[in-house]
XYZ file of C-alpha atoms in Angstrom:
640
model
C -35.516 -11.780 -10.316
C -33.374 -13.812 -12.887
C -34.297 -11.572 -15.434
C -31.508 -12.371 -17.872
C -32.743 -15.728 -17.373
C -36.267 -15.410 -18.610
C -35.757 -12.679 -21.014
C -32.949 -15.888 -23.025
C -36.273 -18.166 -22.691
C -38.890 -15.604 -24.262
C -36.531 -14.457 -27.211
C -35.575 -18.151 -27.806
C -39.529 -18.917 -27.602
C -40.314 -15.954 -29.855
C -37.718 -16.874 -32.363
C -38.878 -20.508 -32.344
C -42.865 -19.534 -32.894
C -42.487 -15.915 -34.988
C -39.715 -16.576 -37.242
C -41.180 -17.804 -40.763
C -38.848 -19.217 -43.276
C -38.870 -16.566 -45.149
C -37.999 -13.704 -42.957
C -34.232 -13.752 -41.659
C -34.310 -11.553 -38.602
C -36.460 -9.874 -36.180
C -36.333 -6.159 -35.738
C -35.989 -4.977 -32.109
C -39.504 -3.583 -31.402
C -40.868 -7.996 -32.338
C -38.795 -8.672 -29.473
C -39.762 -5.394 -27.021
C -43.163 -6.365 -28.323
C -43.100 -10.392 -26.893
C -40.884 -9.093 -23.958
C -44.194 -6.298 -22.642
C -46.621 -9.325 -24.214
C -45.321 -11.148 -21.241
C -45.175 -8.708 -18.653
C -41.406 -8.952 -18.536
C -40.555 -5.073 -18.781
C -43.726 -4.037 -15.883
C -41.538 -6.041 -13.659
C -38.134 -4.955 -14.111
C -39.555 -1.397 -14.384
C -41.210 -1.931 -10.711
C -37.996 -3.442 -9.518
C -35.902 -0.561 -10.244
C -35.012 1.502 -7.646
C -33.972 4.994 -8.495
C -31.388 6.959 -6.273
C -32.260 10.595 -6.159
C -29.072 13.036 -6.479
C -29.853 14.615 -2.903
C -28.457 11.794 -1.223
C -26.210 13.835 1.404
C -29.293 15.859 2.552
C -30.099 15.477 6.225
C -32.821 13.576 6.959
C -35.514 15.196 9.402
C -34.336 14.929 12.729
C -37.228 12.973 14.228
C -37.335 12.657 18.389
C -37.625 8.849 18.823
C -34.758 7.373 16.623
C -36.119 3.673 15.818
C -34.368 0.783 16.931
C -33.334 -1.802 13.990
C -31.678 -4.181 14.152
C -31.696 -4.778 10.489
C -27.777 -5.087 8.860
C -26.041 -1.924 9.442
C -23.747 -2.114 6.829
C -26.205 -1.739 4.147
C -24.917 0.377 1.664
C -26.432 3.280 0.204
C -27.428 2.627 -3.620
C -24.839 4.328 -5.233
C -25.011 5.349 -8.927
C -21.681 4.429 -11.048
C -20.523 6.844 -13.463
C -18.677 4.820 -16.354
C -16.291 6.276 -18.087
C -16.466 5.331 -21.712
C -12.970 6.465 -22.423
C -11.467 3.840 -19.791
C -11.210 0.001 -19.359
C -12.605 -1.620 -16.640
C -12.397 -4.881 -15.045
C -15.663 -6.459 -14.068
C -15.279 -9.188 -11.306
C -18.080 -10.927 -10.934
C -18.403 -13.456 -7.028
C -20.988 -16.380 -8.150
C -21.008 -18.313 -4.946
C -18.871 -20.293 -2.881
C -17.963 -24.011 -2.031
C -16.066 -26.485 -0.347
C -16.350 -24.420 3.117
C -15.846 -27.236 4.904
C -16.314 -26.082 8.458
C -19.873 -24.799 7.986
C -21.179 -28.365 7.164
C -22.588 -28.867 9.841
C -24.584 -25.424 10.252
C -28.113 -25.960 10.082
C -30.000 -23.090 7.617
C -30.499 -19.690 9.530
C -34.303 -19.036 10.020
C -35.486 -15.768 8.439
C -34.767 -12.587 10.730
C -32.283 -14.862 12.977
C -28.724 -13.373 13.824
C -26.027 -15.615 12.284
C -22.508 -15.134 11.504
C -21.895 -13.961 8.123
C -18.971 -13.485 5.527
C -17.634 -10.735 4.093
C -15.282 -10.230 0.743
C -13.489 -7.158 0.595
C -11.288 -6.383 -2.695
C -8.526 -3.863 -3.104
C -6.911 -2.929 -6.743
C -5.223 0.074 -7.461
C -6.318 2.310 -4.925
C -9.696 1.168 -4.950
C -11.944 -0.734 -2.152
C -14.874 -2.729 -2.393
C -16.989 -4.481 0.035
C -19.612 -7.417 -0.865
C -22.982 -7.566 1.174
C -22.460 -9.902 4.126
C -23.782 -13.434 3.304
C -24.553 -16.143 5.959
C -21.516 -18.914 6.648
C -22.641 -22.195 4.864
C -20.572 -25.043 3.031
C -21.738 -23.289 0.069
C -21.964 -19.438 0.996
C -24.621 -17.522 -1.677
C -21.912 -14.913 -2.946
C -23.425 -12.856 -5.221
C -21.304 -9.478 -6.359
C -19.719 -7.388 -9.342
C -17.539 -5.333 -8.742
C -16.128 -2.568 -11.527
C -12.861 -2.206 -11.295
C -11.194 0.477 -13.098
C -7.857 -0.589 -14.421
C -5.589 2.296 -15.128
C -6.011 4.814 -12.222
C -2.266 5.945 -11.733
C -2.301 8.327 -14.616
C -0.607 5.012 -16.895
C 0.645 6.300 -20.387
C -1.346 9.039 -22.123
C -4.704 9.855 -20.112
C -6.666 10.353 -22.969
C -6.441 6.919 -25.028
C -7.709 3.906 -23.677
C -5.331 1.099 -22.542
C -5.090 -1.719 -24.884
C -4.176 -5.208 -23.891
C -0.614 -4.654 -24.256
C -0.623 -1.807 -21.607
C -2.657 -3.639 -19.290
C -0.554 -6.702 -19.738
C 2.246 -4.172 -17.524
C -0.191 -3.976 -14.836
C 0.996 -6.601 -12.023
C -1.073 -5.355 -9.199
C -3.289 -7.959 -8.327
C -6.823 -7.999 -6.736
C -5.707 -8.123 -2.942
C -9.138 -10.407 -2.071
C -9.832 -10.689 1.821
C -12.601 -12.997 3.445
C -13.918 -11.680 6.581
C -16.274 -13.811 8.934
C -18.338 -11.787 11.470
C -20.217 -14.156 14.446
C -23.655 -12.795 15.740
C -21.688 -10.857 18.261
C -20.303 -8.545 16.169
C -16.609 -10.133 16.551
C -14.352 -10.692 13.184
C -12.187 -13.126 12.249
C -9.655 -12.996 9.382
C -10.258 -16.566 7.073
C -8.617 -16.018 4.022
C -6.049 -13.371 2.103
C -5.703 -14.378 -1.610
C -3.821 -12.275 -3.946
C -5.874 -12.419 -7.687
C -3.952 -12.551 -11.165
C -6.482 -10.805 -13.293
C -4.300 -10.486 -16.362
C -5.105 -14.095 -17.498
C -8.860 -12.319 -19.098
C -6.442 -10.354 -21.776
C -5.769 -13.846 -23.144
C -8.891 -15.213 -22.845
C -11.739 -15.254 -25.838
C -14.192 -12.418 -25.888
C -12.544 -10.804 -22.960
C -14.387 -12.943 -20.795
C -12.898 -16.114 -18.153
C -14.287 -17.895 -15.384
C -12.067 -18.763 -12.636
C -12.183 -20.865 -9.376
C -10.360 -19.820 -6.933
C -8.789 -22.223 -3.910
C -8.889 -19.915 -0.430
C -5.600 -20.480 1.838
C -6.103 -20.440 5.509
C -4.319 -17.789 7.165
C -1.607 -17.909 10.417
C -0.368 -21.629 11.022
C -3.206 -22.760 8.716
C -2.030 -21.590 5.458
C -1.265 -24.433 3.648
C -5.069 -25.997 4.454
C -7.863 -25.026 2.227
C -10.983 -23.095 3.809
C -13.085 -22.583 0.736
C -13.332 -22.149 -3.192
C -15.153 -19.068 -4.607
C -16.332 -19.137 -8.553
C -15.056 -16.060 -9.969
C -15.887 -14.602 -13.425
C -13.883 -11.799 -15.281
C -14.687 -9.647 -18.104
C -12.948 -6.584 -19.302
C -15.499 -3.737 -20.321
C -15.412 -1.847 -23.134
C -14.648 -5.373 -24.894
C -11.129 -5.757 -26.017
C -10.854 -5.200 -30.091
C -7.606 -7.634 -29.835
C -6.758 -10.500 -27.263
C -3.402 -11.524 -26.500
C -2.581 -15.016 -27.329
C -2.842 -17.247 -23.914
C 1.140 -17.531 -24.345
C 1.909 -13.612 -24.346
C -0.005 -13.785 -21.312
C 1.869 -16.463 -19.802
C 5.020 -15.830 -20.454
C 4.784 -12.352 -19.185
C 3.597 -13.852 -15.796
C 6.579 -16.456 -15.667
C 9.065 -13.536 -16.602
C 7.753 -11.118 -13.717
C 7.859 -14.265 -10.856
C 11.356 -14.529 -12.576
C 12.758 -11.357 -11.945
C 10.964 -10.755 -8.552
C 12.475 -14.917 -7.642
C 15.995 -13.330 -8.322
C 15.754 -10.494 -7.050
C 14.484 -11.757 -3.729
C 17.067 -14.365 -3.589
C 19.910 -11.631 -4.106
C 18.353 -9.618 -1.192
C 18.668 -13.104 1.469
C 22.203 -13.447 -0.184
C 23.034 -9.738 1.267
C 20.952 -10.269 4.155
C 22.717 -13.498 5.374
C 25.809 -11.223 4.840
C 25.071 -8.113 6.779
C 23.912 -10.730 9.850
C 27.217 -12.608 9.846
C 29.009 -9.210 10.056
C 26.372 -7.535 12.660
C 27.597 -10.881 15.016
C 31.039 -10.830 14.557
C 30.858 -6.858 16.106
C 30.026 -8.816 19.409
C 28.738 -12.747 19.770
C 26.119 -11.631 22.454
C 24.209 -9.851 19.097
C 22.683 -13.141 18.197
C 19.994 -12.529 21.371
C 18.906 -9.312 20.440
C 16.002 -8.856 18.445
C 17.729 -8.066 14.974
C 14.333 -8.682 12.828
C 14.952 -8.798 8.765
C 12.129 -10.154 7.632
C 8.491 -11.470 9.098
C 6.145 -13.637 7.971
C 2.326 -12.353 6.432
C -1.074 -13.966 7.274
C -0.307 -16.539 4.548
C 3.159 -17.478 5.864
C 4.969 -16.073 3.245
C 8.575 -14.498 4.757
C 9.087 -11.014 3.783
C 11.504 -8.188 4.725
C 10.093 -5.941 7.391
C 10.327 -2.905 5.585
C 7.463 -3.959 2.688
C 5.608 -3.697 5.595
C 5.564 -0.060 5.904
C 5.031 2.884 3.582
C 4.220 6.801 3.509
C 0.358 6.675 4.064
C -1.620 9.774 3.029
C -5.091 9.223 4.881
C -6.090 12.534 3.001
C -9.083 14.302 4.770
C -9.821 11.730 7.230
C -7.246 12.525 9.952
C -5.792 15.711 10.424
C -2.904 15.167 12.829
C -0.312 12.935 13.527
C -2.183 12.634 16.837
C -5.422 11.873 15.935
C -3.532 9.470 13.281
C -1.561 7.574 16.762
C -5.717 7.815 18.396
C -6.989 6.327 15.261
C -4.401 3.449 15.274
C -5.257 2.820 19.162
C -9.069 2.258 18.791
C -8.197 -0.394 15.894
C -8.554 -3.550 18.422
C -5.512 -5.443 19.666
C -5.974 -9.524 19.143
C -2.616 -11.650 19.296
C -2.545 -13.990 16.508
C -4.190 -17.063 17.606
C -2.564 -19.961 18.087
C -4.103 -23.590 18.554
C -3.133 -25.477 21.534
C -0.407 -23.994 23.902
C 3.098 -23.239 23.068
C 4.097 -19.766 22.942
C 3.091 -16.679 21.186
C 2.406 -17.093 17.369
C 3.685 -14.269 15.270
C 2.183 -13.052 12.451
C 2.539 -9.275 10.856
C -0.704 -9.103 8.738
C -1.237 -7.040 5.183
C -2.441 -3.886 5.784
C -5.851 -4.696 4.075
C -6.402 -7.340 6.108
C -5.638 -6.161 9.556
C -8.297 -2.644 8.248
C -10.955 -5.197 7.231
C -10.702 -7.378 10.247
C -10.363 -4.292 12.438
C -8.146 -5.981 14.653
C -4.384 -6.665 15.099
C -0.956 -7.580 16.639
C 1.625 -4.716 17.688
C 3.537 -5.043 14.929
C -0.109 -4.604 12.748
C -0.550 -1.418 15.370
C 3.106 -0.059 14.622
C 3.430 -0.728 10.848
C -0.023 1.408 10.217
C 1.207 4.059 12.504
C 4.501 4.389 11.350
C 3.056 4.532 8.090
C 0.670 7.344 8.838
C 3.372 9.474 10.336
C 5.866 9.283 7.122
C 2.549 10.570 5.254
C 2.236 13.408 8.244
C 6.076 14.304 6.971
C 7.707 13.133 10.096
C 10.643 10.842 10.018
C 9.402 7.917 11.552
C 10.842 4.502 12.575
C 9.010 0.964 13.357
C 11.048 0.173 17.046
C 11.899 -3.854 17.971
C 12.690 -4.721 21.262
C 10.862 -5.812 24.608
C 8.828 -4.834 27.090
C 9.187 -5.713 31.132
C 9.459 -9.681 31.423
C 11.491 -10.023 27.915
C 8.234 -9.750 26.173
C 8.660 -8.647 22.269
C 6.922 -5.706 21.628
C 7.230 -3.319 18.557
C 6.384 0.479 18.839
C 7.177 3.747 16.851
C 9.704 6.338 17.239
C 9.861 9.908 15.671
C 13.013 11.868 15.044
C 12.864 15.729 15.658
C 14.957 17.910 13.336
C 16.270 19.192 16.809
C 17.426 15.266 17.597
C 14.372 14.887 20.011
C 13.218 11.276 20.274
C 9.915 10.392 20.689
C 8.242 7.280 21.585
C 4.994 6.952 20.037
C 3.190 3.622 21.722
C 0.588 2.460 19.017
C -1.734 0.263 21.642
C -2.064 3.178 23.406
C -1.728 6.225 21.483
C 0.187 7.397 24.529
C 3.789 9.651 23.395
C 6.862 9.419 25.723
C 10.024 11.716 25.075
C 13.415 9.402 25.438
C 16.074 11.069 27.658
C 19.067 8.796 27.739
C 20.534 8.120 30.744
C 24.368 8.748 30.895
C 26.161 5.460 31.854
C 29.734 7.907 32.478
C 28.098 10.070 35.276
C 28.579 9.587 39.076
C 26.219 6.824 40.483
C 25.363 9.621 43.151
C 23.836 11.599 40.013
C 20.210 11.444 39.779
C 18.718 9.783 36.685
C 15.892 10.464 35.086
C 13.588 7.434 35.454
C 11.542 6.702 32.466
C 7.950 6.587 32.101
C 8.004 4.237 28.888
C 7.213 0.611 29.320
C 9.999 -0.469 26.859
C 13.282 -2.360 27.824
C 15.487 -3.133 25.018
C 15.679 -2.352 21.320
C 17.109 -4.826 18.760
C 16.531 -2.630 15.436
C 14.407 0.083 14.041
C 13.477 0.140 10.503
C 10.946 2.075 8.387
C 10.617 1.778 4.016
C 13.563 2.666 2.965
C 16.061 2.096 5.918
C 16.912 -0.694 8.666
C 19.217 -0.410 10.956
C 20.446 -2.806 13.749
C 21.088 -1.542 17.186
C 25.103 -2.414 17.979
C 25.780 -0.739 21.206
C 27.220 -2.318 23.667
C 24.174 -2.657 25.724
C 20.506 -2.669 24.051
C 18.803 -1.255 26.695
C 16.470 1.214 26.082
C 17.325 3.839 28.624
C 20.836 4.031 27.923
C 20.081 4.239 24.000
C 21.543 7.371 22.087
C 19.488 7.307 18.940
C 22.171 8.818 17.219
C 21.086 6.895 13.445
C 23.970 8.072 11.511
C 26.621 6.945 13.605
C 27.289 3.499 12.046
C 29.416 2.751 15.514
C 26.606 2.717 17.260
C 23.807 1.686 14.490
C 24.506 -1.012 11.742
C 22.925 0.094 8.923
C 21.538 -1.749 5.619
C 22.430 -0.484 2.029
C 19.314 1.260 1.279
C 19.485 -0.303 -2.348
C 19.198 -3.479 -1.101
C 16.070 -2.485 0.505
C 15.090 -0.418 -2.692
C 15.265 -3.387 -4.160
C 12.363 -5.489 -2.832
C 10.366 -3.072 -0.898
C 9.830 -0.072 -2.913
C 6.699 0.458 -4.527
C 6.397 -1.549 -7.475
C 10.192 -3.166 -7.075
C 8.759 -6.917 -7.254
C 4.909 -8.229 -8.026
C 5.158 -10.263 -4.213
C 4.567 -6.793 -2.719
C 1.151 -6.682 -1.736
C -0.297 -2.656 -2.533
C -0.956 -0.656 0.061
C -4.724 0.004 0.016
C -6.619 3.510 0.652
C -7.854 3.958 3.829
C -12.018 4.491 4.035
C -14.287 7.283 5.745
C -16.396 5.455 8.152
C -19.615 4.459 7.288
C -21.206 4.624 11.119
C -23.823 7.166 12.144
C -22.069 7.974 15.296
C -25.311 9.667 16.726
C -27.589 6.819 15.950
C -24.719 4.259 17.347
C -24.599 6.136 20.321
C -28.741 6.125 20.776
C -28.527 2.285 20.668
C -25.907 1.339 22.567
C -27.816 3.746 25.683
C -31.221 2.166 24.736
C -30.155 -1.327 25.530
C -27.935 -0.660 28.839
C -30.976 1.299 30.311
C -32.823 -1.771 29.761
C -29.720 -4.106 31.164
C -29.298 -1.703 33.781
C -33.333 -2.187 35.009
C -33.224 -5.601 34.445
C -30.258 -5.591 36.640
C -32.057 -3.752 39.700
C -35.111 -5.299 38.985
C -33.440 -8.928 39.875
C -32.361 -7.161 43.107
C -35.381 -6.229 43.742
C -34.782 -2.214 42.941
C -36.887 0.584 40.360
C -35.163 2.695 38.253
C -36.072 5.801 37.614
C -33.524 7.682 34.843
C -33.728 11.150 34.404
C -32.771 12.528 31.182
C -31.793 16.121 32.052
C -28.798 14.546 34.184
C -28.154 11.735 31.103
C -27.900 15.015 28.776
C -25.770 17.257 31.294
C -22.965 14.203 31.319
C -22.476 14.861 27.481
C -19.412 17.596 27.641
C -17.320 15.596 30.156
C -17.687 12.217 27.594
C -16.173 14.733 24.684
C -13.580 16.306 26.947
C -12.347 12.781 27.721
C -12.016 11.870 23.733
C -10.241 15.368 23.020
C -7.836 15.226 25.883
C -6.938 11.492 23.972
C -6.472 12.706 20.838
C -4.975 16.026 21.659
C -2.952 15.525 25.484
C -5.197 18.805 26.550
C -7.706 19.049 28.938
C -10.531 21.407 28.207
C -14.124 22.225 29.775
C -14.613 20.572 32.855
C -15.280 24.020 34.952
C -18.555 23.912 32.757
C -19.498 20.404 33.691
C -18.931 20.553 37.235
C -20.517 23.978 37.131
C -23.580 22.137 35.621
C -23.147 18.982 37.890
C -23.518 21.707 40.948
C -26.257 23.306 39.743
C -28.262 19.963 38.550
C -27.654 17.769 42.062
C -29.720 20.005 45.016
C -28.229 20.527 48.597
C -28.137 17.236 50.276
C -27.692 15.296 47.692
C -25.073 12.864 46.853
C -23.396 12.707 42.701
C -21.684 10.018 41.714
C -20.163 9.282 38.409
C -17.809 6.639 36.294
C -16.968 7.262 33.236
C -15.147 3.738 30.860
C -13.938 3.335 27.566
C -14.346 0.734 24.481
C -13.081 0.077 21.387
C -15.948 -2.276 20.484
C -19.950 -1.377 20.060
C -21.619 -4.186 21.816
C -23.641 -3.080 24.742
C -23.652 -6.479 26.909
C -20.506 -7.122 26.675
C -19.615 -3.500 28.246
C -22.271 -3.819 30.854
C -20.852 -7.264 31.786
C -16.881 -5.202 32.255
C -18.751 -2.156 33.845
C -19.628 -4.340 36.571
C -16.577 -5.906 37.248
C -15.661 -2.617 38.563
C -16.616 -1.926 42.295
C -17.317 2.482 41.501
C -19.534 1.084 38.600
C -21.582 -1.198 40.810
C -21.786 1.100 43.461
C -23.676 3.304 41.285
C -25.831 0.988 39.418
C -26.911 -1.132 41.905
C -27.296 2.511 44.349
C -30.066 2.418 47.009
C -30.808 4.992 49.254
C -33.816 7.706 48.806
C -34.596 9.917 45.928
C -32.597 7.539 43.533
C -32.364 9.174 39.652
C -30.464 7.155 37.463
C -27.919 8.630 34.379
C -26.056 7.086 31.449
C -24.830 8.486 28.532
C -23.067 7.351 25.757
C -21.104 8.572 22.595
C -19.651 6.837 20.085
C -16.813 8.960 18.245
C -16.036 7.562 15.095
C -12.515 7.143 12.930
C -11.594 6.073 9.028
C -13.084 1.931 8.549
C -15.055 0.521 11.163
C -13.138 2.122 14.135
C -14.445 4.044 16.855
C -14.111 5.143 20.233
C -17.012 4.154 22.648
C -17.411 6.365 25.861
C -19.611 5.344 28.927
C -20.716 7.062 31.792
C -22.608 5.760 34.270
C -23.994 8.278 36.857
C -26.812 8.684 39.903
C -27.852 11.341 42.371
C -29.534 10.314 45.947
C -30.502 12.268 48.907
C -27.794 11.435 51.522
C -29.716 10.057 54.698
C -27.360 9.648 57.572
């Protein structure tokens, strides 16, 4: 509505017409008195929406769920509770520029799918998303968010920090820009790390800022976009720092974190020249000390990983390795041919794009399992074909090894073969895909594999034998990778509940492949007739599946075959095939369904007494992630 806008113009008007020479000032009830004159207070008031407190109540369940296909990740209005005791950061997106590659896309017509962009923030523990604006050259960003600024119990909870104290705060805002095409699919376009402190020396407590977006990958020194950025620190600060405090602070932090970086490559370079002089044929294996981020920045591998507490939103390590699996896999892409592109992303951006590389899979999963209490190691090596792969391993207190793979969520225990015994003596052949292992490494250790052979099978994980495992000084790693150590060290963010209705997902995604599914018989030339009863009956075996992934047990299929029996009359033929997805577009599923000659067989069935089934559930996990099961069924008298 602009209401700031016009409420400047009617005070400035009133000033200019009421104010006599004589009188000084206006009280407050002259100026309520123009402002309801004008009709300027009816409309805010009908503009306001107010958020009742029963917000978690469940709505009636009606029978017919509608189908919209308005945005689905519109928030809830949610009511913020300031505290007037604490400062606050408010960071204020006022539109975009310079986006260079939307010039040439035309203006989306009202109601029409286009792709959209997305800013999600991360500072201190706390996430934000913006509301999904349409790509353009000059994108309409228009956001606050409040950020509080001294979660992690700084100093003495019960006095507000002053400029000084917030002047010690180096965590940036971690800013990622997300762009979503109309079919659902996201791609990562910028990561941009935010100084905020520059405010604390700015007049009034107030700064605008533009700020130059990086591409990410092998584009990261090209510019996508600019975003206009204004900061304001609420309750107002009493005293600013002078812009020099401010900036010398900065300079000494980059400083120290410069030197100490550079003394960590000094000890690296070091521990490499002594791992090859153990054997020359050490400089093939895959030894990795440090990787490079989205924005091409090297780091050592073990910032890359810390304990990760996902506190009521997974129970098990388990359902932690399931949640990591339905997170999509997407190799960095690369432009033109040329190899395989590596890039290990920041944890924030790899959850907001919902999609990652291995080492994006293993890094989160490792991560999760420290925060389970298990000791836990990221594994580098290769897959069949020399392929570099990176999975995680767990230790048992017993010295059990497991293999945890994180694409799969599959577990694998290691038995090391015994290269002393008898070649008549049978060896246990292994069920795990991997081949070699260069190194394993998790936050506070790293360790290169110096064995005389780096095959897998032959392995003995035996971590504190330095004969067989070079390790690093862990205050080396200390040094640059724990929490806090330097201000390059991007913060590991929270992870967030999903914000999915998993029941009215699942409704959706079975309301449009009925309709692909007729349209599909209809071209050759067939009717479908569904019946719901058998739709409803396939339910149980759809949650089985998901249980026996998360869990490895198999439970309650007597009860749907029982039901199958009793449903499909003497005969009669049942048929049923049952696929899984990671993403929740219906076409694209119906298109892979097809490719598969069971699925065909029973979509495109003829024969007499055709019913048609399909059912679908949509299981949901922490962000956007969720596993999507299918099942495809039909029932026909058998005519022979």
């Amino acid at each position: 509505m602009d209401v700031h806008g016009r409420i400047r113009e009617i005070l400035a008007e009133t000033i200019r017409e009421e104010l006599a020479p004589d009188q000084q000032q206006l009280s407050t009830e002259d100026l309520i008195k123009a402002l309801k004159r004008r009709g300027i207070i009816d409309d805010v008031m009908k503009e306001l929406n107010f958020v009742s407190d029963n917000v978690d109540q469940e709505p009636p369940s009606s029978p017919k769920q509608p189908v919209c296909f308005t945005d689905r990740q519109s928030t809830l209005l949610k009511k913020t509770n300031i505290d007037p005791t604490r400062r606050y950061l408010y960071l204020q997106v006022l539109g975009g520029k310079a986006f260079l590659e939307h010039l040439q896309e035309p203006e989306p017509l009202p109601g029409q799918a286009c792709s959209t962009f997305t800013l999600c923030l991360h500072f201190r523990n706390q996430r934000f998303r913006s509301k999904p604006v349409p790509c353009a050259c000059e994108p309409d960003f228009h956001d606050g968010f409040l950020l509080e600024v001294h979660r992690e119990n700084l100093g003495d909870g019960t006095r507000m920090a002053d400029s000084t104290a917030m002047l010690s705060i180096s965590d940036p805002v971690h800013m990622v820009l997300i762009k979503t095409d109309i079919f659902g699919e996201t791609t990562l376009v910028a990561s941009y790390f935010l100084e905020w402190r520059s405010v604390l020396g700015s007049e009034n407590g107030v700064t605008s800022l533009t700020v130059e977006l990086m591409g990410v990958g092998t584009e990261s020194k090209v510019s996508v976009g600019i975003l206009n950025v204004k900061l304001e620190m609420y309750p107002p600060l009493n005293q600013t720092l002078s812009q020099e405090v401010v900036n010398t602070q900065l300079a000494l932090e980059r400083q120290k974190t410069a030197e100490k970086e550079r003394l960590f490559l000094v000890y690296a370079k070091q521990w490499w020249r002594e791992y090859l002089q153990i054997r020359p044929s050490h400089s093939s294996r895959l030894v990795k000390i440090f990787a490079q981020d989205e924005n091409g920045i090297n780091r050592p591998v073990c910032s890359y990983v810390k304990p990760l507490r996902a506190g009521r939103l997974l129970d098990t390590p388990r359902q932690a390795a399931r949640f990591v699996n339905v997170l999509g896999y997407e190799r960095a892409p690369v432009i033109g041919g040329g190899g395989r592109q590596e890039q290990w992303c920041t944890l924030l951006a790899f959850l907001c794009r919902n999609k990652g590389d291995c080492e994006d899979h293993a890094t989160l999963l490792c991560s999760l399992l420290l925060g389970f209490g298990l000791e836990a190691f990221v594994c580098v090596g290769t897959k069949a074909k020399g392929v570099p792969h990176a999975w995680v391993m767990t230790c048992g207190t017993d010295g059990a090894i497991t293999f945890w793979e994180s694409l799969t969520g599959h577990r694998y225990i290691h038995k090391p073969a015994s290269p002393d015994e008898p070649p008549a003596a049978e060896q246990p052949k292994p069920l795990y895909p991997y081949r070699t292992i260069g190194c394993v490494f998790n936050h506070q250790m790293f360790l290169g594999n110096c064995q005389p052979s780096d095959s897998v099978e032959i392995c003995v994980f035996d971590l504190n034998d330095e004969s067989k495992w070079k390790p690093m000084s862990e205050e080396a790693i200390k040094s640059v990778c724990a929490p806090g150590a330097t201000v390059s060290l991007p913060p590991f963010p929270p992870l967030c509940a999903s914000t999915m209705d998993a029941s009215v997902t699942s409704n959706e995604i079975e309301m449009q492949l009925r309709l692909l599914v007729s349209e599909h018989r209809k071209d050759l030339g067939l009717t479908t007739v569904w019946e719901d009863q058998l739709s409803y009956l396939l339910s149980p075996a759809l949650a089985s599946y998901e249980f026996e992934r998360t869990t490895s047990i198999s439970a309650g299929n007597e009860e749907f075959q029982d039901a199958i029996r009793r449903a499909v009359p003497d005969g009669h033929t049942f048929k049923g095939f049952p696929i899984h997805f990671v993403y929740r577009n219906a076409r694209r599923a119906f298109a892979t369904c097809l490719r598969s000659p069971f699925c065909e067989e029973i979509i495109c069935c003829r024969g007499d007494q055709v019913r048609l089934a399909v059912r679908v559930r949509v299981f949901t996990y922490p962000e956007s992630a969720c596993a999507v099961w299918i099942m495809f069924a039909c029932k026909y008298r058998s005519v022979l």
